[in-house]
Coordinates of C-alpha atoms in Angstrom, one line a residue:
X1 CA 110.7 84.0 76.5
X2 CA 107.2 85.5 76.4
X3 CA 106.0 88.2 78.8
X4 CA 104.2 86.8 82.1
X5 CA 103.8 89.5 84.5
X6 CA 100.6 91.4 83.7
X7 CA 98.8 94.7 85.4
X8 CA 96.0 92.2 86.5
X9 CA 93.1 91.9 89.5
X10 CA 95.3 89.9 92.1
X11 CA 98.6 90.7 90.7
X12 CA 101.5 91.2 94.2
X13 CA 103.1 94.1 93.5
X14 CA 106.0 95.5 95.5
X15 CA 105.9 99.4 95.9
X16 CA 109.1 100.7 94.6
X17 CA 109.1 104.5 95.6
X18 CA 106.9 106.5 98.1
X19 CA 106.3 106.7 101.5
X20 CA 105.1 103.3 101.0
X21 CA 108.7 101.5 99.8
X22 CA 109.2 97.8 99.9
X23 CA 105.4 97.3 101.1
X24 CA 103.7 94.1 99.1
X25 CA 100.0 95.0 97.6
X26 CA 97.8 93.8 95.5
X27 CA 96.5 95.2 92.4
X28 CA 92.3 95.2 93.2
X29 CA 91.1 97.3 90.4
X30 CA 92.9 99.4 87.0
X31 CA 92.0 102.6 86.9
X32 CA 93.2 103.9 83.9
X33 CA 96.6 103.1 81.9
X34 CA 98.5 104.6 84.9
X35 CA 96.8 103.9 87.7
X36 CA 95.6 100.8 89.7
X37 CA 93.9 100.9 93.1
X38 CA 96.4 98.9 95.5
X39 CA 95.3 97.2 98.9
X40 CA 97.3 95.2 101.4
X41 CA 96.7 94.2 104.9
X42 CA 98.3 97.2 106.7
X43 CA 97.9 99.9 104.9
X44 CA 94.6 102.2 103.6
X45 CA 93.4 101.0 100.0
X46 CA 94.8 104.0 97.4
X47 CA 95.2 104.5 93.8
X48 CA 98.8 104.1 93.0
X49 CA 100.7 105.2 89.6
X50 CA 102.1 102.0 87.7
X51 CA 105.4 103.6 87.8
X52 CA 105.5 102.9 91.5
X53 CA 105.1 99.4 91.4
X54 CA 106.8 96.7 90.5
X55 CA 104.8 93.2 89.5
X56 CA 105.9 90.0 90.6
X57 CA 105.0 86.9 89.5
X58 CA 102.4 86.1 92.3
X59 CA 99.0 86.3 91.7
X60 CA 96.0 85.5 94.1
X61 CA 92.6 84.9 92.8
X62 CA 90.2 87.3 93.9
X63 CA 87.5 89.3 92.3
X64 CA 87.3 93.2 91.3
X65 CA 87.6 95.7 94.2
X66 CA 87.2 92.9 97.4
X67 CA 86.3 93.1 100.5
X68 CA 89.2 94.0 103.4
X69 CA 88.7 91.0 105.2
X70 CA 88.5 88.9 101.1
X71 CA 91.3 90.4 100.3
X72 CA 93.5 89.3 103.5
X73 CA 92.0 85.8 103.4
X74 CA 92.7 85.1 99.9
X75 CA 96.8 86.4 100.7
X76 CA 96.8 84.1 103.4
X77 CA 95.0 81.1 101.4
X78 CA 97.6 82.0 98.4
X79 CA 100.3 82.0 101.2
X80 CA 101.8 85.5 99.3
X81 CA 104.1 86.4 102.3
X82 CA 105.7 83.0 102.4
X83 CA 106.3 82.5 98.4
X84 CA 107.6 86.5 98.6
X85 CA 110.1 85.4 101.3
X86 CA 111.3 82.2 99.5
X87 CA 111.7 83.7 96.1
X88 CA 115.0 85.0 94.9
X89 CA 114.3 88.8 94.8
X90 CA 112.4 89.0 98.2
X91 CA 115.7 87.2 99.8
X92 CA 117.6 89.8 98.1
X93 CA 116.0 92.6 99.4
X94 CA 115.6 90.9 102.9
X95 CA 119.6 90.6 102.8
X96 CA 119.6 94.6 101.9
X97 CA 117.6 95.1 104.8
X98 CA 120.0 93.0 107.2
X99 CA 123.5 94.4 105.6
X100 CA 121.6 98.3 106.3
X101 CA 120.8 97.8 109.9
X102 CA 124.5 96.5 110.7
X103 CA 126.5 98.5 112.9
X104 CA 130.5 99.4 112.6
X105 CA 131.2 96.7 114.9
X106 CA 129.3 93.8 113.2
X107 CA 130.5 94.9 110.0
X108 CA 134.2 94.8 111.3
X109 CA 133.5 90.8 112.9
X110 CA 131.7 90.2 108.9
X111 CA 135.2 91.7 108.2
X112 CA 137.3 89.3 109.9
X113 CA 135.1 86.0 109.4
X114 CA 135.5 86.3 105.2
X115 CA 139.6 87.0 106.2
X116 CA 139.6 84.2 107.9
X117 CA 137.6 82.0 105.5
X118 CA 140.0 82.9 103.0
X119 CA 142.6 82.0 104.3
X120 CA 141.0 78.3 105.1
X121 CA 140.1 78.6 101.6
X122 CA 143.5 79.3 100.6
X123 CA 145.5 76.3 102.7
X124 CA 142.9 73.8 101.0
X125 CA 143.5 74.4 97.8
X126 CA 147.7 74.4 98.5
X127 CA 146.7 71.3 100.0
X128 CA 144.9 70.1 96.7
X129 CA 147.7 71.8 94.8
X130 CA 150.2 69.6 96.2
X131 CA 148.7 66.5 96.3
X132 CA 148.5 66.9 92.0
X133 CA 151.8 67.8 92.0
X134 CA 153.4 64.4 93.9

């Protein structure tokens, strides 16, 4: 399978260590072979080392080094929040986010609910079991 996520002018990146962590940018110039300047709509436009990133496969069409106001009308044109939330990896980490924030109390009801599927679970396939028996 060939490689398809390049260090590109309207690559979405997601920021994978930093002050910054989890944020979404957008690659708007390469500086060097280590560093890209990074822009997204709530945060200050800063050079960023490749190691911190991680590329996804969305890419919005915009030219080198945009405007503020480009940049955030080409994310919302390219609908970059809403492909992020639907693909598999930005569920995953939105399911992190959720399991983090639980308290003791939810995580003991999250306890009981799987017990208790389980067990339905469990008298189904006795029921199905049987059935192929008779």
């Amino acid at each position: 399978m060939p490689f398809k996520r390049y260090v590109e002018i309207g690559r979405v990146a997601l920021i994978n260590y930093g002050e910054d962590y989890g944020k979404l940018v957008v690659i708007v110039d390469v500086i060097d072979q280590n560093r890209a300047l990074v822009d997204a709509p709530d945060m200050v436009r800063s050079q960023m080392n490749f190691k911190r990133l991680s590329l996804t496969d969305i890419k919005i069409d915009i030219k080198r080094v945009p405007k503020k106001k480009t940049l955030i009308e080409a994310m919302e044109a390219a609908d970059v929040k809403n492909k992020w939330e639907n693909s598999s990896w930005g569920r995953k980490l939105i399911v992190q986010k959720r399991r983090a924030s639980l308290n003791d109390f939810d995580r003991f009801k999250i306890m009981l609910a799987k017990i208790k599927r389980a067990g339905l679970v469990r008298q189904e396939l006795a029921k199905l079991k049987k059935e192929s028996a008779s």
